[in-house]
Amino acid sequence: MACKRESVFAYTATVKLFSATLVLLASAVSAADRPNILFIFSDDHALNAISAYGGPLKEIAPTPNLDRIADQGAIFTRSYCSNSICGPSRAAILTGKHSHINGYLDNGYFDKEYLEDVNFAFDGSQTTFPKLLREAGYQTALIGKWHLKTEPEGFDYWERLPGQGSYYNPHFIQQDGSQKQYQGYVTDVVTERTIDWLKSGRDKDKPFVLMAQHKAPHRNWSPALRHMDLWDDVVIPEPATLFDDYANRHPSLKDQEMSIEDNFFYGWDMKFHGETPYPEYFGSYPNYEYRRMTEAQKKQWDASYEEENQALLAAIEAGEMTDKDVTRWKYQRYIKDYLRCIRSLDEGIGEVLDYLDESGLAENTIVIYSSDQGFYLGEHGWYDKRWMFEESFAMPFLIRWPGVIEPGTRSEALIQNIDYAPTFLEIAGAAIPETIQGRSLLPVLKAGGKAPEDWREGLYYFYSGEMTHRVPAHDGVTNGRYKLMHFTRDDSWNLFDLKVDPQELNSLHDDASYAQVLKEMKTLYHDLRDEYRMSDSTLPAHRLGQGWWKQRYQKTLGKVAANGSDYELVFIGDSITQGWEGAGKETWNEFYGDRKALNLGYSGDRTEHVLWRLLNGELENVDPKAYVVMIGTNNTGHGLTPAAETAEGIKLIVELLKDRSPESEILLLSVFPRGQQPDDKMRVRNEEINGIIETYAYDDQVHWLDLTDTFLNEEGVLTKEVMPDALHPKQKGYRMWAEAMEPTLVELLK
Ligand code: SGN
Ligand code: CA
């Protein structure tokens, strides 16, 4: 994101490299001995389509090469994502943090007009494992799908698909910004590029981490030409819940738009040409992959699909197909194409594994296979993902590490994608930042897959509810046996007992015999939300629906894009900070007029809004000498939010600033007093917050300044002369603030 960041990182790099070196010396491992990490990642790969996981398709569509990783290493059977969608899963992997902390909550597709011109993107300026591995002496590379909207940071080499990427004759964006088109099939190209990099891109004096990231088997499930006719004469078994009636679960299960029956496109998904003659069965959307093909490719494609397509149309025309028959036909078309995509993927993985063997790299290279989330293969009548139900919540996780992991290991440890970053860091002998939320898997890997005593008891899940496919916002927890889901919209719950109801067809939250389980699961839910720092105050939220707010935000983006690096002093806050442009204007000019100061105060903002802005571009290019942070009183004003919750929001803001600007000073101000009298409820609440946040100034970078007394008279009263509405300073109040803060600022701006 920020170009200026490079120099800052160079500085921290030296410091961190130094500490990393100490760790390495301590464990007497030389840099060259550290294992390489080959992270092979696909998109939307359901566990049910990997034979090592068993499942109904294992005989019909085996994946021998993926199974090779499992057989020679370990398979994790309770591996999950934190947010079942592409960008967010990738962001969680890169950062080791849940979505609300790394800020990438969803893929960023919204249906609201006012959001159209806002570019939601991953804040790539934050710390990620590739950056830390690079600092620790690893060579870092990425080939394939990225899908985070900002360019990859922290990689010595990358070559990425634009957005979702294409299956046929795909373009790749190069590090210099140019595009390169490769002829052929995307899975084969990623495989070739991966092997090429291993052959000739590598710096043989360094260990490497290579992320080889496939598009397959993502929608529209275009197979390679050589696999088009696989399973032509076979009927793939249908999942038992293909015609799920969605009874006994949240009503939103009926409202989704990801059903095989209702939401497949004639051209795009089902591979027909032209407009749909049966809009009741197929939506209209053309097959853009077909348009990318050469004439020869098209010819082969048509030779494979057209006969079957025409046969279906004739059968419908002749009245031979019931609605259910058509759904069944669509399922067959879908599942076969999906499995055909998997076939190329599996072949490609085989080639890479063979190359590792031939080159001698296998011995010291950890190979991991995973996918950004699971996927529905007709279960519940669905394709796609997003729900916390098992099929899309689960992520494959296979790992081979010769000499460390016993071949044939099966692990039931509860693991999540936030664990990958700390695992890689520990493997590299690098320090794991305290703010990382995942746990290193090393203890599990070294103990034959057994989770240590103090391993986690549950996993937290969050889905934001973006418009695509109309799956509503929900979050939840599982302990492996039970799963509790919370639906934000109507504040309602679903509870599942995975042992008696593995297909999750019957919510037990109203079942009296599960009252105790429900209670325990709710406790787990609240505990995990606390542990992972999730609350209204920490979940980044925008106010783009309010015109003035959107305008102020966009104006700020313009300012920082043009002159971000000029600012020396940046104020972050709410209306009290914004008021420097109103009642405080004269004082501002007097004190800060010559100091290249930027005002990031927005009236009415709470911690969650500040977090959203800072994560969405307001700090681009910004790296001032000092930040002044004063936020929280609107959290108090918003239903008297508990002090600990508001404080956590403030803590995240401070951490974010420390992470993005390790050299800036951060002046954290007490939340200003409000309410005229000392016993005012909100005044007391703000004081509670201050009691917590003053402890955040525990290092040289964060400075605490309590200005409470500045504004109060001797009886502790907040007078009208200072703050007429007992909340916002007037002219006199701003002057008092500036004068009281000045000595500290002078020090910090030196
Ligand atoms: C595209 C797909 C959706 C899919 C999202 C997200 N539609 O929008 O079906 O859910 O990607 O997928 S498509 O018509 O463009 O194929 S994700 O893997 O990137 O999260
Ligand atoms: Ca995906």
PDB file of N, CA, C and O and ligand atoms in Angstrom, residues 43-44 85-86 107 145 147 164 218-219 268 372-373 384-386 469, ligand 1:
ATOM      1  N   ASP A  43      -8.278 -23.108  -4.823  1.00  0.00           N
ATOM      2  CA  ASP A  43      -9.411 -22.223  -4.564  1.00  0.00           C
ATOM      3  C   ASP A  43     -10.705 -23.034  -4.564  1.00  0.00           C
ATOM      4  O   ASP A  43     -11.066 -23.594  -5.598  1.00  0.00           O
ATOM      5  N   ASP A  44     -11.345 -23.125  -3.413  1.00  0.00           N
ATOM      6  CA  ASP A  44     -12.655 -23.812  -3.334  1.00  0.00           C
ATOM      7  C   ASP A  44     -12.572 -25.335  -3.375  1.00  0.00           C
ATOM      8  O   ASP A  44     -13.496 -25.990  -3.873  1.00  0.00           O
ATOM      9  N   ILE A  85     -14.389 -17.484   2.609  1.00  0.00           N
ATOM     10  CA  ILE A  85     -14.405 -16.780   1.340  1.00  0.00           C
ATOM     11  C   ILE A  85     -12.976 -16.414   1.000  1.00  0.00           C
ATOM     12  O   ILE A  85     -12.112 -16.344   1.884  1.00  0.00           O
ATOM     13  N   CYS A  86     -12.762 -16.195  -0.289  1.00  0.00           N
ATOM     14  CA  CYS A  86     -11.410 -16.173  -0.831  1.00  0.00           C
ATOM     15  C   CYS A  86     -10.447 -15.176  -0.188  1.00  0.00           C
ATOM     16  O   CYS A  86      -9.514 -15.547   0.519  1.00  0.00           O
ATOM     17  N   ASN A 107     -14.837 -10.137   0.235  1.00  0.00           N
ATOM     18  CA  ASN A 107     -14.218  -9.872  -1.062  1.00  0.00           C
ATOM     19  C   ASN A 107     -14.503  -8.460  -1.560  1.00  0.00           C
ATOM     20  O   ASN A 107     -13.914  -8.018  -2.544  1.00  0.00           O
ATOM     21  N   LYS A 145      -2.920 -17.339  -8.014  1.00  0.00           N
ATOM     22  CA  LYS A 145      -4.026 -16.476  -7.558  1.00  0.00           C
ATOM     23  C   LYS A 145      -3.650 -15.712  -6.286  1.00  0.00           C
ATOM     24  O   LYS A 145      -3.039 -16.251  -5.370  1.00  0.00           O
ATOM     25  N   HIS A 147      -5.758 -12.237  -5.448  1.00  0.00           N
ATOM     26  CA  HIS A 147      -7.131 -11.793  -5.177  1.00  0.00           C
ATOM     27  C   HIS A 147      -7.302 -10.935  -3.930  1.00  0.00           C
ATOM     28  O   HIS A 147      -8.275 -11.057  -3.205  1.00  0.00           O
ATOM     29  N   GLN A 164      -9.860 -12.875 -10.107  1.00  0.00           N
ATOM     30  CA  GLN A 164     -10.158 -14.309 -10.024  1.00  0.00           C
ATOM     31  C   GLN A 164      -9.316 -15.130 -10.998  1.00  0.00           C
ATOM     32  O   GLN A 164      -9.220 -16.345 -10.852  1.00  0.00           O
ATOM     33  N   HIS A 218     -12.125 -23.243  -8.826  1.00  0.00           N
ATOM     34  CA  HIS A 218     -13.097 -22.151  -8.661  1.00  0.00           C
ATOM     35  C   HIS A 218     -14.091 -22.115  -9.826  1.00  0.00           C
ATOM     36  O   HIS A 218     -13.795 -22.591 -10.917  1.00  0.00           O
ATOM     37  N   ARG A 219     -15.228 -21.544  -9.584  1.00  0.00           N
ATOM     38  CA  ARG A 219     -16.219 -21.320 -10.632  1.00  0.00           C
ATOM     39  C   ARG A 219     -15.591 -20.609 -11.831  1.00  0.00           C
ATOM     40  O   ARG A 219     -14.734 -19.768 -11.610  1.00  0.00           O
ATOM     41  N   TRP A 268     -22.377 -19.746 -18.481  1.00  0.00           N
ATOM     42  CA  TRP A 268     -21.233 -19.709 -17.569  1.00  0.00           C
ATOM     43  C   TRP A 268     -21.025 -21.007 -16.804  1.00  0.00           C
ATOM     44  O   TRP A 268     -19.930 -21.560 -16.794  1.00  0.00           O
ATOM     45  N   ASP A 372      -8.493 -22.246   0.008  1.00  0.00           N
ATOM     46  CA  ASP A 372      -8.954 -21.095   0.800  1.00  0.00           C
ATOM     47  C   ASP A 372     -10.177 -21.369   1.661  1.00  0.00           C
ATOM     48  O   ASP A 372     -10.359 -20.771   2.706  1.00  0.00           O
ATOM     49  N   GLN A 373     -11.014 -22.264   1.228  1.00  0.00           N
ATOM     50  CA  GLN A 373     -12.121 -22.777   2.042  1.00  0.00           C
ATOM     51  C   GLN A 373     -12.600 -24.073   1.416  1.00  0.00           C
ATOM     52  O   GLN A 373     -12.119 -24.461   0.357  1.00  0.00           O
ATOM     53  N   ASP A 384     -20.893 -23.287  -4.090  1.00  0.00           N
ATOM     54  CA  ASP A 384     -20.329 -22.180  -3.314  1.00  0.00           C
ATOM     55  C   ASP A 384     -20.056 -22.521  -1.841  1.00  0.00           C
ATOM     56  O   ASP A 384     -19.879 -23.683  -1.514  1.00  0.00           O
ATOM     57  N   LYS A 385     -19.917 -21.487  -1.014  1.00  0.00           N
ATOM     58  CA  LYS A 385     -19.333 -21.674   0.336  1.00  0.00           C
ATOM     59  C   LYS A 385     -19.975 -20.723   1.347  1.00  0.00           C
ATOM     60  O   LYS A 385     -21.156 -20.717   1.535  1.00  0.00           O
ATOM     61  N   ARG A 386     -19.213 -19.942   2.116  1.00  0.00           N
ATOM     62  CA  ARG A 386     -19.675 -18.841   2.977  1.00  0.00           C
ATOM     63  C   ARG A 386     -20.282 -19.265   4.315  1.00  0.00           C
ATOM     64  O   ARG A 386     -20.065 -18.602   5.308  1.00  0.00           O
ATOM     65  N   HIS A 469     -24.396 -14.193  -3.527  1.00  0.00           N
ATOM     66  CA  HIS A 469     -25.041 -15.424  -3.085  1.00  0.00           C
ATOM     67  C   HIS A 469     -25.939 -15.278  -1.859  1.00  0.00           C
ATOM     68  O   HIS A 469     -26.481 -16.269  -1.360  1.00  0.00           O
TER      69      HIS A 469
HETATM   70  C1  SGN B   1     -17.274 -15.073  -8.045  1.00  0.00           C
HETATM   71  C2  SGN B   1     -18.227 -16.234  -8.309  1.00  0.00           C
HETATM   72  C3  SGN B   1     -19.011 -16.573  -7.063  1.00  0.00           C
HETATM   73  C4  SGN B   1     -18.061 -16.797  -5.908  1.00  0.00           C
HETATM   74  C5  SGN B   1     -17.196 -15.559  -5.742  1.00  0.00           C
HETATM   75  C6  SGN B   1     -16.228 -15.624  -4.626  1.00  0.00           C
HETATM   76  N1  SGN B   1     -19.153 -15.885  -9.345  1.00  0.00           N
HETATM   77  O1  SGN B   1     -17.999 -13.924  -7.803  1.00  0.00           O
HETATM   78  O2  SGN B   1     -19.760 -17.735  -7.308  1.00  0.00           O
HETATM   79  O3  SGN B   1     -18.756 -17.033  -4.732  1.00  0.00           O
HETATM   80  O4  SGN B   1     -16.471 -15.382  -6.937  1.00  0.00           O
HETATM   81  O5  SGN B   1     -15.358 -16.691  -4.769  1.00  0.00           O
HETATM   82  S1  SGN B   1     -18.649 -15.906 -10.847  1.00  0.00           S
HETATM   83  O6  SGN B   1     -19.875 -15.816 -11.658  1.00  0.00           O
HETATM   84  O7  SGN B   1     -17.788 -14.751 -11.070  1.00  0.00           O
HETATM   85  O8  SGN B   1     -17.931 -17.126 -11.088  1.00  0.00           O
HETATM   86  S2  SGN B   1     -14.009 -16.572  -4.027  1.00  0.00           S
HETATM   87  O9  SGN B   1     -13.371 -17.876  -4.069  1.00  0.00           O
HETATM   88  O10 SGN B   1     -13.238 -15.576  -4.733  1.00  0.00           O
HETATM   89  O11 SGN B   1     -14.306 -16.162  -2.666  1.00  0.00           O
END
